[in-house]
Amino acid sequence: EVQVLESGGGLVQPGGSLRLSCGASGFTFSDHAMTWVRQVPGKGLEWVLSISSSGARTYYADSVKGRFTVSRDNSKNTLYLQMNSLRAEDTAVYHCAKTMGNYGLYYFDYWGQGTLVIVSS
Amino acid sequence: DIQMTQSPSSLSASVGDRVTITCRASQDISNYLAWYQQKPGKVPKLLIYSASTLQSGVPSRFSGSGSGTDFTLTISSLQPEDVATYYCQKYNGAPPTFGPGTKVDI
């Protein structure tokens, strides 16, 4: 059974940093790109960033470019999201998603429950 | 960037009704279109990819069609468990943009 499980969310002050993790199981992690999608409670879905299966290629939304960094450790089946210079508008539930496709042509077949990030003073 | 729109933004229908949701891209995206269902309090679930290919395990009452800029998701006979918000998503390149969603009620 495919599972992705996020952790690391919490309350952080504006300008602060947070690191999210996503552990994966039930599929060959190193064969798949992975993605972070966020959702403000009660609102729609916003793609944040994706990373290729090897980690060689990354894709970022303009809203987080230069502030967020994605990485992965295929030996640990784990995806990471380093979030710096956080803003109030980054407040959302962050979902990790197993990703289908290649070269940025991505859609998402399994989603984690998400971890809530609140940016507030 | 390519923008995605959906219509209607919400609808209410009866059990057994045929329901159609429309998704429109601001530019040609070929068939690089996915549909997701998000039930209240749950995570999104992939229903359809490549505009018309049903994801494994998804009931056959769901179908997708279209190419280029205009796409539809059809529920042939609405069931109570289909109450959800439905999102389209284009994936012909970064950014993989989602539509704003269509909320379906009974």
PDB file of C-alpha atoms in Angstrom:
ATOM      1  CA  GLU A   1       0.000   0.000   0.000  1.00  0.00           C
ATOM      2  CA  VAL A   2       1.347   3.387  -1.004  1.00  0.00           C
ATOM      3  CA  GLN A   3       1.794   5.737   1.927  1.00  0.00           C
ATOM      4  CA  VAL A   4       3.242   9.198   2.254  1.00  0.00           C
ATOM      5  CA  LEU A   5       3.448  10.822   5.664  1.00  0.00           C
ATOM      6  CA  GLU A   6       4.367  14.415   6.307  1.00  0.00           C
ATOM      7  CA  SER A   7       5.836  15.857   9.473  1.00  0.00           C
ATOM      8  CA  GLY A   8       7.459  19.017  10.736  1.00  0.00           C
ATOM      9  CA  GLY A   9       4.652  21.554  10.572  1.00  0.00           C
ATOM     10  CA  GLY A  10       3.917  24.020  13.309  1.00  0.00           C
ATOM     11  CA  LEU A  11       3.725  27.650  14.325  1.00  0.00           C
ATOM     12  CA  VAL A  12       6.531  29.923  13.185  1.00  0.00           C
ATOM     13  CA  GLN A  13       7.015  33.667  13.230  1.00  0.00           C
ATOM     14  CA  PRO A  14       7.166  35.704  10.034  1.00  0.00           C
ATOM     15  CA  GLY A  15      10.680  35.598   8.651  1.00  0.00           C
ATOM     16  CA  GLY A  16      11.342  32.286  10.347  1.00  0.00           C
ATOM     17  CA  SER A  17      12.251  28.892   8.971  1.00  0.00           C
ATOM     18  CA  LEU A  18      10.778  25.425   9.083  1.00  0.00           C
ATOM     19  CA  ARG A  19      11.751  22.069   7.623  1.00  0.00           C
ATOM     20  CA  LEU A  20       9.106  19.591   6.532  1.00  0.00           C
ATOM     21  CA  SER A  21       9.724  15.915   5.904  1.00  0.00           C
ATOM     22  CA  CYS A  22       7.758  13.336   3.947  1.00  0.00           C
ATOM     23  CA  GLY A  23       8.370   9.640   4.441  1.00  0.00           C
ATOM     24  CA  ALA A  24       7.245   7.305   1.697  1.00  0.00           C
ATOM     25  CA  SER A  25       6.543   3.587   1.533  1.00  0.00           C
ATOM     26  CA  GLY A  26       4.776   1.058  -0.628  1.00  0.00           C
ATOM     27  CA  PHE A  27       6.445   2.079  -3.894  1.00  0.00           C
ATOM     28  CA  THR A  28       9.924   2.485  -5.319  1.00  0.00           C
ATOM     29  CA  PHE A  29      10.638   5.996  -4.100  1.00  0.00           C
ATOM     30  CA  SER A  30      13.670   6.512  -6.335  1.00  0.00           C
ATOM     31  CA  ASP A  31      11.573   5.870  -9.455  1.00  0.00           C
ATOM     32  CA  HIS A  32       9.206   8.775  -8.885  1.00  0.00           C
ATOM     33  CA  ALA A  33       9.245  12.524  -8.821  1.00  0.00           C
ATOM     34  CA  MET A  34       7.711  14.016  -5.705  1.00  0.00           C
ATOM     35  CA  THR A  35       5.754  17.193  -5.148  1.00  0.00           C
ATOM     36  CA  TRP A  36       4.563  19.515  -2.407  1.00  0.00           C
ATOM     37  CA  VAL A  37       1.094  21.012  -2.805  1.00  0.00           C
ATOM     38  CA  ARG A  38      -0.410  23.361  -0.240  1.00  0.00           C
ATOM     39  CA  GLN A  39      -3.950  24.198   0.664  1.00  0.00           C
ATOM     40  CA  VAL A  40      -5.256  26.962   2.860  1.00  0.00           C
ATOM     41  CA  PRO A  41      -8.071  25.358   4.881  1.00  0.00           C
ATOM     42  CA  GLY A  42     -11.330  25.848   3.019  1.00  0.00           C
ATOM     43  CA  LYS A  43      -9.563  27.036  -0.139  1.00  0.00           C
ATOM     44  CA  GLY A  44      -8.163  25.500  -3.313  1.00  0.00           C
ATOM     45  CA  LEU A  45      -4.997  23.603  -4.167  1.00  0.00           C
ATOM     46  CA  GLU A  46      -1.720  25.373  -4.938  1.00  0.00           C
ATOM     47  CA  TRP A  47       1.278  23.575  -6.400  1.00  0.00           C
ATOM     48  CA  VAL A  48       4.423  24.591  -4.536  1.00  0.00           C
ATOM     49  CA  LEU A  49       7.299  22.625  -6.062  1.00  0.00           C
ATOM     50  CA  SER A  50       8.405  19.334  -7.535  1.00  0.00           C
ATOM     51  CA  ILE A  51      11.627  17.359  -7.645  1.00  0.00           C
ATOM     52  CA  SER A  52      12.579  14.715 -10.176  1.00  0.00           C
ATOM     53  CA  SER A  53      13.188  11.104  -9.205  1.00  0.00           C
ATOM     54  CA  SER A  54      16.950  11.557  -9.015  1.00  0.00           C
ATOM     55  CA  GLY A  55      16.782  15.025  -7.503  1.00  0.00           C
ATOM     56  CA  ALA A  56      18.601  16.500 -10.491  1.00  0.00           C
ATOM     57  CA  ARG A  57      15.696  18.690 -11.588  1.00  0.00           C
ATOM     58  CA  THR A  58      13.560  20.924  -9.430  1.00  0.00           C
ATOM     59  CA  TYR A  59      10.616  23.135 -10.260  1.00  0.00           C
ATOM     60  CA  TYR A  60       9.334  25.943  -8.041  1.00  0.00           C
ATOM     61  CA  ALA A  61       6.269  28.144  -7.975  1.00  0.00           C
ATOM     62  CA  ASP A  62       7.144  31.815  -8.356  1.00  0.00           C
ATOM     63  CA  SER A  63       5.587  32.482  -4.957  1.00  0.00           C
ATOM     64  CA  VAL A  64       8.248  30.405  -3.163  1.00  0.00           C
ATOM     65  CA  LYS A  65      11.250  30.653  -5.477  1.00  0.00           C
ATOM     66  CA  GLY A  66      14.339  31.748  -3.589  1.00  0.00           C
ATOM     67  CA  ARG A  67      12.770  31.009  -0.200  1.00  0.00           C
ATOM     68  CA  PHE A  68      11.901  27.295  -0.337  1.00  0.00           C
ATOM     69  CA  THR A  69      14.274  24.459  -1.198  1.00  0.00           C
ATOM     70  CA  VAL A  70      13.285  20.871  -1.961  1.00  0.00           C
ATOM     71  CA  SER A  71      15.561  17.879  -1.585  1.00  0.00           C
ATOM     72  CA  ARG A  72      15.288  14.134  -1.276  1.00  0.00           C
ATOM     73  CA  ASP A  73      17.223  11.230   0.160  1.00  0.00           C
ATOM     74  CA  ASN A  74      16.430   8.167  -1.917  1.00  0.00           C
ATOM     75  CA  SER A  75      18.330   5.936   0.505  1.00  0.00           C
ATOM     76  CA  LYS A  76      15.880   6.947   3.232  1.00  0.00           C
ATOM     77  CA  ASN A  77      12.736   7.220   1.064  1.00  0.00           C
ATOM     78  CA  THR A  78      12.321  10.742   2.353  1.00  0.00           C
ATOM     79  CA  LEU A  79      11.450  14.093   0.801  1.00  0.00           C
ATOM     80  CA  TYR A  80      12.305  17.394   2.459  1.00  0.00           C
ATOM     81  CA  LEU A  81      11.078  20.950   2.198  1.00  0.00           C
ATOM     82  CA  GLN A  82      13.203  23.701   3.699  1.00  0.00           C
ATOM     83  CA  MET A  83      11.131  26.851   4.089  1.00  0.00           C
ATOM     84  CA  ASN A  84      12.920  30.127   4.848  1.00  0.00           C
ATOM     85  CA  SER A  85      11.765  33.736   5.082  1.00  0.00           C
ATOM     86  CA  LEU A  86       8.271  32.547   5.836  1.00  0.00           C
ATOM     87  CA  ARG A  87       5.340  34.891   5.297  1.00  0.00           C
ATOM     88  CA  ALA A  88       1.786  34.931   6.582  1.00  0.00           C
ATOM     89  CA  GLU A  89       0.588  33.895   3.128  1.00  0.00           C
ATOM     90  CA  ASP A  90       2.567  30.654   3.430  1.00  0.00           C
ATOM     91  CA  THR A  91       0.098  29.494   6.090  1.00  0.00           C
ATOM     92  CA  ALA A  92      -1.486  26.312   4.758  1.00  0.00           C
ATOM     93  CA  VAL A  93      -1.627  22.547   4.996  1.00  0.00           C
ATOM     94  CA  TYR A  94       1.338  21.167   3.068  1.00  0.00           C
ATOM     95  CA  HIS A  95       0.718  17.883   1.255  1.00  0.00           C
ATOM     96  CA  CYS A  96       3.394  15.606  -0.065  1.00  0.00           C
ATOM     97  CA  ALA A  97       2.324  13.828  -3.253  1.00  0.00           C
ATOM     98  CA  LYS A  98       3.684  10.887  -5.179  1.00  0.00           C
ATOM     99  CA  THR A  99       4.118  12.175  -8.685  1.00  0.00           C
ATOM    100  CA  MET A 100       3.573  10.595 -12.076  1.00  0.00           C
ATOM    101  CA  GLY A 101       5.249  11.744 -15.281  1.00  0.00           C
ATOM    102  CA  ASN A 102       8.625  13.113 -16.298  1.00  0.00           C
ATOM    103  CA  TYR A 103      10.380  16.354 -17.157  1.00  0.00           C
ATOM    104  CA  GLY A 104       7.882  18.530 -15.356  1.00  0.00           C
ATOM    105  CA  LEU A 105       4.831  16.904 -16.944  1.00  0.00           C
ATOM    106  CA  TYR A 106       3.515  15.945 -13.537  1.00  0.00           C
ATOM    107  CA  TYR A 107       0.272  14.812 -11.983  1.00  0.00           C
ATOM    108  CA  PHE A 108      -0.231  13.315  -8.547  1.00  0.00           C
ATOM    109  CA  ASP A 109      -1.604   9.870  -7.750  1.00  0.00           C
ATOM    110  CA  TYR A 110      -1.189   9.606  -3.982  1.00  0.00           C
ATOM    111  CA  TRP A 111      -1.375  12.372  -1.406  1.00  0.00           C
ATOM    112  CA  GLY A 112      -0.402  12.514   2.233  1.00  0.00           C
ATOM    113  CA  GLN A 113      -2.700  13.854   4.926  1.00  0.00           C
ATOM    114  CA  GLY A 114      -0.622  16.984   5.158  1.00  0.00           C
ATOM    115  CA  THR A 115       1.081  18.992   7.870  1.00  0.00           C
ATOM    116  CA  LEU A 116      -0.175  22.390   8.957  1.00  0.00           C
ATOM    117  CA  VAL A 117       2.154  25.368   8.816  1.00  0.00           C
ATOM    118  CA  ILE A 118       1.037  28.553  10.541  1.00  0.00           C
ATOM    119  CA  VAL A 119       3.064  31.706  10.072  1.00  0.00           C
ATOM    120  CA  SER A 120       2.052  34.217  12.688  1.00  0.00           C
ATOM    121  CA  SER A 121       3.522  36.451  15.369  1.00  0.00           C
TER     122      SER A 121
ATOM    123  CA  ASP B   1       1.422  31.013 -17.309  1.00  0.00           C
ATOM    124  CA  ILE B   2      -1.601  29.028 -18.426  1.00  0.00           C
ATOM    125  CA  GLN B   3      -4.715  29.732 -16.372  1.00  0.00           C
ATOM    126  CA  MET B   4      -7.343  27.135 -15.566  1.00  0.00           C
ATOM    127  CA  THR B   5     -11.006  27.935 -15.006  1.00  0.00           C
ATOM    128  CA  GLN B   6     -13.883  25.689 -13.967  1.00  0.00           C
ATOM    129  CA  SER B   7     -17.608  26.007 -14.237  1.00  0.00           C
ATOM    130  CA  PRO B   8     -19.835  25.998 -12.418  1.00  0.00           C
ATOM    131  CA  SER B   9     -18.159  26.889  -9.130  1.00  0.00           C
ATOM    132  CA  SER B  10     -20.807  24.878  -7.333  1.00  0.00           C
ATOM    133  CA  LEU B  11     -23.814  22.780  -8.155  1.00  0.00           C
ATOM    134  CA  SER B  12     -26.540  20.857  -6.398  1.00  0.00           C
ATOM    135  CA  ALA B  13     -28.063  17.785  -8.002  1.00  0.00           C
ATOM    136  CA  SER B  14     -30.160  14.787  -7.070  1.00  0.00           C
ATOM    137  CA  VAL B  15     -29.047  11.217  -6.607  1.00  0.00           C
ATOM    138  CA  GLY B  16     -29.025   9.543 -10.001  1.00  0.00           C
ATOM    139  CA  ASP B  17     -28.556  12.765 -11.968  1.00  0.00           C
ATOM    140  CA  ARG B  18     -25.959  13.156 -14.679  1.00  0.00           C
ATOM    141  CA  VAL B  19     -23.486  15.838 -13.631  1.00  0.00           C
ATOM    142  CA  THR B  20     -21.038  17.636 -15.908  1.00  0.00           C
ATOM    143  CA  ILE B  21     -18.199  19.903 -14.817  1.00  0.00           C
ATOM    144  CA  THR B  22     -16.261  21.980 -17.308  1.00  0.00           C
ATOM    145  CA  CYS B  23     -12.581  22.947 -17.158  1.00  0.00           C
ATOM    146  CA  ARG B  24     -11.015  25.406 -19.567  1.00  0.00           C
ATOM    147  CA  ALA B  25      -7.342  26.185 -20.163  1.00  0.00           C
ATOM    148  CA  SER B  26      -6.196  29.584 -21.398  1.00  0.00           C
ATOM    149  CA  GLN B  27      -3.937  27.874 -23.957  1.00  0.00           C
ATOM    150  CA  ASP B  28      -3.796  24.524 -25.712  1.00  0.00           C
ATOM    151  CA  ILE B  29      -2.651  21.830 -23.270  1.00  0.00           C
ATOM    152  CA  SER B  30      -3.319  18.851 -25.552  1.00  0.00           C
ATOM    153  CA  ASN B  31      -4.614  16.102 -23.252  1.00  0.00           C
ATOM    154  CA  TYR B  32      -2.375  16.914 -20.256  1.00  0.00           C
ATOM    155  CA  LEU B  33      -5.305  17.231 -17.897  1.00  0.00           C
ATOM    156  CA  ALA B  34      -6.065  15.466 -14.624  1.00  0.00           C
ATOM    157  CA  TRP B  35      -9.144  15.507 -12.405  1.00  0.00           C
ATOM    158  CA  TYR B  36      -9.175  15.121  -8.632  1.00  0.00           C
ATOM    159  CA  GLN B  37     -11.925  14.584  -6.078  1.00  0.00           C
ATOM    160  CA  GLN B  38     -11.592  16.002  -2.578  1.00  0.00           C
ATOM    161  CA  LYS B  39     -14.226  14.924  -0.101  1.00  0.00           C
ATOM    162  CA  PRO B  40     -14.796  17.086   2.991  1.00  0.00           C
ATOM    163  CA  GLY B  41     -11.933  16.652   5.422  1.00  0.00           C
ATOM    164  CA  LYS B  42     -10.059  14.288   3.116  1.00  0.00           C
ATOM    165  CA  VAL B  43      -7.061  14.519   0.828  1.00  0.00           C
ATOM    166  CA  PRO B  44      -7.437  14.854  -2.942  1.00  0.00           C
ATOM    167  CA  LYS B  45      -7.869  11.641  -4.892  1.00  0.00           C
ATOM    168  CA  LEU B  46      -6.813  11.234  -8.510  1.00  0.00           C
ATOM    169  CA  LEU B  47      -9.798  10.316 -10.691  1.00  0.00           C
ATOM    170  CA  ILE B  48      -8.658  10.809 -14.269  1.00  0.00           C
ATOM    171  CA  TYR B  49      -5.430  11.596 -16.109  1.00  0.00           C
ATOM    172  CA  SER B  50      -4.600  12.213 -19.746  1.00  0.00           C
ATOM    173  CA  ALA B  51      -8.017  13.888 -19.910  1.00  0.00           C
ATOM    174  CA  SER B  52      -9.928  10.618 -20.212  1.00  0.00           C
ATOM    175  CA  THR B  53      -8.020   7.732 -18.583  1.00  0.00           C
ATOM    176  CA  LEU B  54      -9.705   6.470 -15.441  1.00  0.00           C
ATOM    177  CA  GLN B  55      -7.348   5.887 -12.529  1.00  0.00           C
ATOM    178  CA  SER B  56      -7.396   2.328 -11.212  1.00  0.00           C
ATOM    179  CA  GLY B  57     -10.159   1.739  -8.691  1.00  0.00           C
ATOM    180  CA  VAL B  58     -12.265   4.744  -9.675  1.00  0.00           C
ATOM    181  CA  PRO B  59     -15.927   3.891 -10.361  1.00  0.00           C
ATOM    182  CA  SER B  60     -16.907   3.771 -14.005  1.00  0.00           C
ATOM    183  CA  ARG B  61     -19.628   6.396 -13.491  1.00  0.00           C
ATOM    184  CA  PHE B  62     -16.805   8.936 -13.706  1.00  0.00           C
ATOM    185  CA  SER B  63     -15.551   9.852 -17.155  1.00  0.00           C
ATOM    186  CA  GLY B  64     -13.475  12.589 -18.707  1.00  0.00           C
ATOM    187  CA  SER B  65     -13.291  14.037 -22.179  1.00  0.00           C
ATOM    188  CA  GLY B  66     -11.796  16.881 -24.148  1.00  0.00           C
ATOM    189  CA  SER B  67      -8.506  18.081 -25.548  1.00  0.00           C
ATOM    190  CA  GLY B  68      -6.848  21.352 -26.356  1.00  0.00           C
ATOM    191  CA  THR B  69      -8.524  23.938 -24.152  1.00  0.00           C
ATOM    192  CA  ASP B  70     -11.917  22.486 -23.198  1.00  0.00           C
ATOM    193  CA  PHE B  71     -12.472  19.512 -20.937  1.00  0.00           C
ATOM    194  CA  THR B  72     -15.337  17.905 -19.066  1.00  0.00           C
ATOM    195  CA  LEU B  73     -15.726  15.598 -16.097  1.00  0.00           C
ATOM    196  CA  THR B  74     -18.991  13.675 -16.103  1.00  0.00           C
ATOM    197  CA  ILE B  75     -20.610  11.693 -13.317  1.00  0.00           C
ATOM    198  CA  SER B  76     -23.166   9.551 -15.098  1.00  0.00           C
ATOM    199  CA  SER B  77     -25.318   8.822 -12.039  1.00  0.00           C
ATOM    200  CA  LEU B  78     -24.579  10.936  -8.989  1.00  0.00           C
ATOM    201  CA  GLN B  79     -24.233   9.011  -5.730  1.00  0.00           C
ATOM    202  CA  PRO B  80     -24.279  10.365  -2.151  1.00  0.00           C
ATOM    203  CA  GLU B  81     -20.593   9.508  -1.755  1.00  0.00           C
ATOM    204  CA  ASP B  82     -19.736  11.808  -4.671  1.00  0.00           C
ATOM    205  CA  VAL B  83     -20.310  14.919  -2.553  1.00  0.00           C
ATOM    206  CA  ALA B  84     -16.947  16.617  -2.910  1.00  0.00           C
ATOM    207  CA  THR B  85     -15.012  19.403  -4.549  1.00  0.00           C
ATOM    208  CA  TYR B  86     -13.583  18.509  -7.945  1.00  0.00           C
ATOM    209  CA  TYR B  87     -10.397  20.070  -9.298  1.00  0.00           C
ATOM    210  CA  CYS B  88      -8.852  19.942 -12.730  1.00  0.00           C
ATOM    211  CA  GLN B  89      -5.089  20.291 -13.144  1.00  0.00           C
ATOM    212  CA  LYS B  90      -3.040  20.898 -16.254  1.00  0.00           C
ATOM    213  CA  TYR B  91       0.354  19.230 -16.529  1.00  0.00           C
ATOM    214  CA  ASN B  92       1.829  20.106 -19.888  1.00  0.00           C
ATOM    215  CA  GLY B  93       4.706  21.776 -18.072  1.00  0.00           C
ATOM    216  CA  ALA B  94       5.583  23.790 -14.989  1.00  0.00           C
ATOM    217  CA  PRO B  95       3.699  25.174 -13.228  1.00  0.00           C
ATOM    218  CA  PRO B  96       1.171  22.335 -12.980  1.00  0.00           C
ATOM    219  CA  THR B  97      -1.797  24.588 -12.276  1.00  0.00           C
ATOM    220  CA  PHE B  98      -5.028  23.576 -10.592  1.00  0.00           C
ATOM    221  CA  GLY B  99      -8.442  24.949 -11.401  1.00  0.00           C
ATOM    222  CA  PRO B 100     -10.378  26.726  -8.637  1.00  0.00           C
ATOM    223  CA  GLY B 101     -12.645  23.755  -7.981  1.00  0.00           C
ATOM    224  CA  THR B 102     -16.287  22.830  -8.373  1.00  0.00           C
ATOM    225  CA  LYS B 103     -18.253  21.922  -5.261  1.00  0.00           C
ATOM    226  CA  VAL B 104     -20.875  19.224  -5.806  1.00  0.00           C
ATOM    227  CA  ASP B 105     -23.717  18.764  -3.314  1.00  0.00           C
ATOM    228  CA  ILE B 106     -26.750  16.532  -3.177  1.00  0.00           C
TER     229      ILE B 106
END
